[in-house]
XYZ file of C-alpha atoms in Angstrom:
333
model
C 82.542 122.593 80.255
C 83.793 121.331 83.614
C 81.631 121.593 87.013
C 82.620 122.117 90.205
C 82.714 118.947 92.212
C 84.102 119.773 95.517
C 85.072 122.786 97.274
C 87.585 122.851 100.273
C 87.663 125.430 102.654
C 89.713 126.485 105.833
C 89.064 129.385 108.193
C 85.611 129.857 106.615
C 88.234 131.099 103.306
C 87.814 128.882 99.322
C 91.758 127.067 99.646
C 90.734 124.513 96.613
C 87.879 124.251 93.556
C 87.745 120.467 92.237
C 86.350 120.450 89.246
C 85.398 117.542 86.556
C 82.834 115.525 84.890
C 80.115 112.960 85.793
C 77.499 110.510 83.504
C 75.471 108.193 84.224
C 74.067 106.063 82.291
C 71.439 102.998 82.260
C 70.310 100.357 80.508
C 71.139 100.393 77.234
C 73.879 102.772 77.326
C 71.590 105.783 77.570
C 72.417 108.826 79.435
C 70.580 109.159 82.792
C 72.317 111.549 83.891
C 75.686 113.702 84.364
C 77.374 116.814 85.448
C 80.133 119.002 82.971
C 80.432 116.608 79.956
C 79.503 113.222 80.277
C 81.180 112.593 77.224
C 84.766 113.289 78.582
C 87.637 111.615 77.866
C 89.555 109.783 80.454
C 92.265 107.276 80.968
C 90.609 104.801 82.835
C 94.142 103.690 84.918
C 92.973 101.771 87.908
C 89.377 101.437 87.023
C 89.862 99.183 84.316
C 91.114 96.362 86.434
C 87.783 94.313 87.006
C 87.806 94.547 82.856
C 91.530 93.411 82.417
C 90.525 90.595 84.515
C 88.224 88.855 82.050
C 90.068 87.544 79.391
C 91.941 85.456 82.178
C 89.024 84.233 84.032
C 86.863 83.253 80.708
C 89.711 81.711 79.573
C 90.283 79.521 82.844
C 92.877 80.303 84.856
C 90.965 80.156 88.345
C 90.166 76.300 87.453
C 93.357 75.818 85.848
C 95.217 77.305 88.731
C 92.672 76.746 91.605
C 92.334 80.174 92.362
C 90.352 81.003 95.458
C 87.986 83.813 95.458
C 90.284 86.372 97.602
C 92.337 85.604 95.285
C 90.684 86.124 92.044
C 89.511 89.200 94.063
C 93.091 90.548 94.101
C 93.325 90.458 90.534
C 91.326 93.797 90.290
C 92.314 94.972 92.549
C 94.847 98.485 93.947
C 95.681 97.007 97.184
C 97.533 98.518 100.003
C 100.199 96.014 100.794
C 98.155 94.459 103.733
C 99.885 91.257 105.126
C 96.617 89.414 103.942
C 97.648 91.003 100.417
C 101.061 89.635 100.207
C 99.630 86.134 101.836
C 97.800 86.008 98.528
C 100.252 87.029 96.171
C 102.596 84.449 97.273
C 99.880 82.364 97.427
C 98.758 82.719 93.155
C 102.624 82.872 92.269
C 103.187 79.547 93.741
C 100.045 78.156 92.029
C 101.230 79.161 88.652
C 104.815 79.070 89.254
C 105.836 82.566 88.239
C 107.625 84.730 90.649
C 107.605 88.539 91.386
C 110.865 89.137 89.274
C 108.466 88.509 86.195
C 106.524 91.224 86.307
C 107.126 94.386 84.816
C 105.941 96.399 87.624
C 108.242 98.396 89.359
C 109.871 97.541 93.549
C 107.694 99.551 95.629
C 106.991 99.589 99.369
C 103.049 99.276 100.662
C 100.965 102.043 100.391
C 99.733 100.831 103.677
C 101.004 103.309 106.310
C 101.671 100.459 108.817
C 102.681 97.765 106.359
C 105.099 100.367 104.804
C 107.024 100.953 108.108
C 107.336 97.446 108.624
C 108.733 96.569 105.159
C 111.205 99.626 105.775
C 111.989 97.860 108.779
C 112.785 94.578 106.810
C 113.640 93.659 103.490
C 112.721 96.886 101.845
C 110.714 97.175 98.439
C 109.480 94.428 96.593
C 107.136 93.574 93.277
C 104.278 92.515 95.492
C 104.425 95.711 96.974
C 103.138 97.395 94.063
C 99.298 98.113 94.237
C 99.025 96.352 90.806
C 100.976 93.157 91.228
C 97.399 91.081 91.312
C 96.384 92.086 88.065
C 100.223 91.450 86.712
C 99.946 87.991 87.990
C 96.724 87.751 86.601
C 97.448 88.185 82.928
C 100.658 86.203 83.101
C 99.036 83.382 84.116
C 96.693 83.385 81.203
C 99.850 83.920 79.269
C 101.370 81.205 80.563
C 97.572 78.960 79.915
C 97.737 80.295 76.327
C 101.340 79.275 75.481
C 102.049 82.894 74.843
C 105.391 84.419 75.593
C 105.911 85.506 79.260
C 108.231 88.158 78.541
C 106.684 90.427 76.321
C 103.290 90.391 78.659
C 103.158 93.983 78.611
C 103.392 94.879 74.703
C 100.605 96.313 73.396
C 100.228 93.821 70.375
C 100.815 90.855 72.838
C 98.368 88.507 72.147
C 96.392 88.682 76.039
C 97.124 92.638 75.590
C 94.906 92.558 72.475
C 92.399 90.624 73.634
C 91.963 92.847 76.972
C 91.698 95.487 74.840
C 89.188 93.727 72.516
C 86.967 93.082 75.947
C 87.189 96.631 77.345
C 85.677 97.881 73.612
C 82.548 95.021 74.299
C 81.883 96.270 77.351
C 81.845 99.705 76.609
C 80.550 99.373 73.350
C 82.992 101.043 71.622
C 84.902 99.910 68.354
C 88.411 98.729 69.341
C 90.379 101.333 67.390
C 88.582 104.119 69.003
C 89.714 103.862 72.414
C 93.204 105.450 73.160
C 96.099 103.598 74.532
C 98.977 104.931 76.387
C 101.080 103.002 79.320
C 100.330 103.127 82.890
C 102.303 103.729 85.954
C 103.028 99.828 86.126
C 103.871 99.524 82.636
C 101.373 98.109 81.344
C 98.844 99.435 78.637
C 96.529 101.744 79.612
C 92.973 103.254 77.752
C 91.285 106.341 77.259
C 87.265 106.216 77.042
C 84.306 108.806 77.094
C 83.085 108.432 80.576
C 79.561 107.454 79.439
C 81.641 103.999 77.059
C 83.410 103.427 81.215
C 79.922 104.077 82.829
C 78.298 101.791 80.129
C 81.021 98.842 81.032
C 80.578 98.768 84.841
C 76.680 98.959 84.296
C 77.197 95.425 82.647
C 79.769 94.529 85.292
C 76.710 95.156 87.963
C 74.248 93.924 84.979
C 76.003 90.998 83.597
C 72.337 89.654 82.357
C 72.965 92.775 79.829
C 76.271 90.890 78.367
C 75.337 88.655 75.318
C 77.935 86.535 75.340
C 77.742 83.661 77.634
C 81.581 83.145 78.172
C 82.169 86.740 79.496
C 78.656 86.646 81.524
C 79.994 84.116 83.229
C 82.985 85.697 83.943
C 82.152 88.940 84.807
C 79.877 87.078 87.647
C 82.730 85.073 88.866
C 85.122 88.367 88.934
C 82.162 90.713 90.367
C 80.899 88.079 93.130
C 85.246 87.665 94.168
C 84.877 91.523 94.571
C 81.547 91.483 96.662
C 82.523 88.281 98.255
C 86.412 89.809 99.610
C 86.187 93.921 99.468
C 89.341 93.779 101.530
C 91.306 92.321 98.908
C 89.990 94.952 96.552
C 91.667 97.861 97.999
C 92.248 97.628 101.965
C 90.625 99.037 105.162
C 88.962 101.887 105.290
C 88.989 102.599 101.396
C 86.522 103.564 99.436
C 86.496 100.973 96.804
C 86.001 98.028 100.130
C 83.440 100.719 101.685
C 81.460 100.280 98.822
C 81.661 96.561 97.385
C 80.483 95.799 100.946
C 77.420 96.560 99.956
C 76.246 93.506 97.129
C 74.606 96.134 95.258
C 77.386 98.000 94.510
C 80.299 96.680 92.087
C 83.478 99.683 92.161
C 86.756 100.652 91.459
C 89.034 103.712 91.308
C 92.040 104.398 89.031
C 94.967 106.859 89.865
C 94.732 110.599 88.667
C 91.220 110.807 89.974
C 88.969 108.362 87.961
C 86.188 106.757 89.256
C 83.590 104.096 88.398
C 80.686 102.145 90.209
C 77.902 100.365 88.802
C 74.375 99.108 90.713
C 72.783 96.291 90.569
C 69.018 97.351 91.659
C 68.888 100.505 89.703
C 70.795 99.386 86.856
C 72.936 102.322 86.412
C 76.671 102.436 85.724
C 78.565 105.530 87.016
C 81.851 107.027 86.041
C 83.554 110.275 87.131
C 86.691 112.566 87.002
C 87.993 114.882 89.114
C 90.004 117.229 86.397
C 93.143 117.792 88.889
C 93.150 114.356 89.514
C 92.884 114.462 93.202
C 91.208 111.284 95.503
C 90.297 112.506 98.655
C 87.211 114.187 97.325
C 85.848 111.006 96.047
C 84.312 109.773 99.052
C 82.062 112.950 99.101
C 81.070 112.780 95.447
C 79.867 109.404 95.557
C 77.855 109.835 98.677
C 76.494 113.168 97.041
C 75.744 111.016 93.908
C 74.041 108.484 96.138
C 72.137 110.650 97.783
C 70.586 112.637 94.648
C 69.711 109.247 93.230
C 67.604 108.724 96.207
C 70.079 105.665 96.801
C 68.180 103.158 98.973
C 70.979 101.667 101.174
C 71.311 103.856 104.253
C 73.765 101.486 105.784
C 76.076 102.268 102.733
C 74.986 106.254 103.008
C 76.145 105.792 106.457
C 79.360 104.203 106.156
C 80.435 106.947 103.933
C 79.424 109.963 105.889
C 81.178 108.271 108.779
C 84.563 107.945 106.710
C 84.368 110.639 104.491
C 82.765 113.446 106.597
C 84.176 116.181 104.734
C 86.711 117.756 107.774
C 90.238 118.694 107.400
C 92.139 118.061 110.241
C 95.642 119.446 111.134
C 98.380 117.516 111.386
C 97.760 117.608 115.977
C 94.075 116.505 115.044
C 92.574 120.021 115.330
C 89.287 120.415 112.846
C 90.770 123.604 110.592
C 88.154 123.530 107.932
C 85.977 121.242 105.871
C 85.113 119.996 102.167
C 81.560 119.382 100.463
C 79.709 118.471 97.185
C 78.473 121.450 95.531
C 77.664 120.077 92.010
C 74.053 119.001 91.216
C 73.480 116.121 88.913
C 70.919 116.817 85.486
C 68.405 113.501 85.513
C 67.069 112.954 82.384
């Protein structure tokens, strides 16, 4: 059964109930933890990103391509549509000569509130607007490495499509034909894991000692140190996936519909959670809760995330009208 996560309240009165799943788990895959079912089923969306990333990076793109960090960075990541953003897009498409109208990924304009109104102002949507255009670029330029066909990228039995999938199953140690597929808002493949197989793969993304094979060790420390290295280019200011991958300890990344995964590096834990309604504001508040019942050393990090993530609802004049907490209370094993 589901938990409550989060409850939101205004005039003193319940107006939402989040509810939805945690695990935790630690070396070795084991449970270490969880809330509702650990075992839950979720389409990772989003999350996955730092995991559809290796394939590319083992394979050498970032040499073949002289790839920067930032830019590598971008590859995971669900940006906002930050000028620095676009800088870098147009940056890797000019390094492996593919343009925007390649990928699949549909116009868009940034998700950026101030970026937005300026692209409004301008030339109005484009590819690189999309919050996944990184990771599109990312796996056509392996494409284009391998010799495989450019057009098809986004098939399921494309060649780079079956080996992401292949690499997702390692790292969550899960046989390939269990995990379920279906196609995400960007059009490309998307996969459905227990939360303990997602919590198992970013423990190894924070862990990569904990990865047998060499090739993706080495990988997974290139993509995980471009994270670390530019949070910014991860997700933008003031967002919770840049909040956190400040902080070396910490490697993270959210996926739409309310997924969420971290992993650390110290305790050697990989997290993964979903909020059942598929809501993200409340995610700020259940990682600092899960932080904080962990006895989470870091109080910088603790501190950055009460300050942006406080738990008050504002009106839209800036008037405090009611507030939001963690009420759910992990099971350590």
């Amino acid at each position: 059964m589901e938990t409550v996560l989060v409850r939101e309240y205004r005039a003193h009165l319940i107006e939402c109930i989040h509810s939805g799943h945690i695990a935790i788990v630690g070396e070795e895959g084991k449970l270490k933890g969880y809330a509702g079912d650990p075992g839950f089923v979720s389409f990772t969306r989003s999350a996955a990103k730092p995991l559809q990333a290796i394939p590319g990076i083992r394979g050498g793109i970032a040499e073949k391509y002289n790839l920067t960090q930032a830019e590598i960075a971008l590859m995971t990541a669900s940006h906002r549509g930050e000028s620095y953003h676009i800088s870098a897009l147009e940056s890797i498409s000019s390094k492996i000569g593919i343009g925007e109208g390649s990928m699949v990924c549909a116009t868009s304009y940034p998700l950026d509130d101030n970026s937005r109104e300026q692209a409004i102002r301008g030339l109005g949507k484009r590819k690189f607007y999309h919050n996944c255009s990184g990771k599109h670029l990312g796996i056509l330029s392996y494409s284009q490495l391998k010799g495989f066909p450019l057009k098809e990228y986004a098939e399921r039995d494309h060649p780079v499509q079956r080996e992401i999938i292949n690499t997702i199953a390692y790292m969550a140690g899960v046989a390939p034909e269990t995990i379920g597929l279906g196609t995400d808002g960007c059009g490309l493949p998307v996969f459905a894991l227990p939360l303990t197989a997602l919590a198992g793969a970013y423990l190894k993304l924070a862990c990569p000692h904990l990865i047998g094979d060499m090739a993706t060790r080495q990988a997974v420390e290139t993509i995980t140190s471009a994270m670390n290295t530019h949070p910014e280019m991860v997700a933008g200011h003031g967002r919770l996936d840049s909040i956190l991958l400040e902080d070396n300890n910490i490697v993270a990344k959210g996926g739409f519909k309310g997924v969420y995964c971290f992993g650390l590096r110290r305790e050697r834990l990989g997290i993964a959670f979903k909020v059942l309604d598929g809501s993200e504001e409340e995610w700020g508040l259940i990682v600092h809760s899960i932080l904080k019942q962990i006895n989470y050393g870091n109080e910088n990090t603790l501190s950055k995330l009460n300050d942006a993530f406080s738990g008050d609802i504002f009106n839209d004049g800036g008037t405090k009208v009611g507030y939001a907490g963690a009420e759910f209370k992990l099971e350590i094993i």
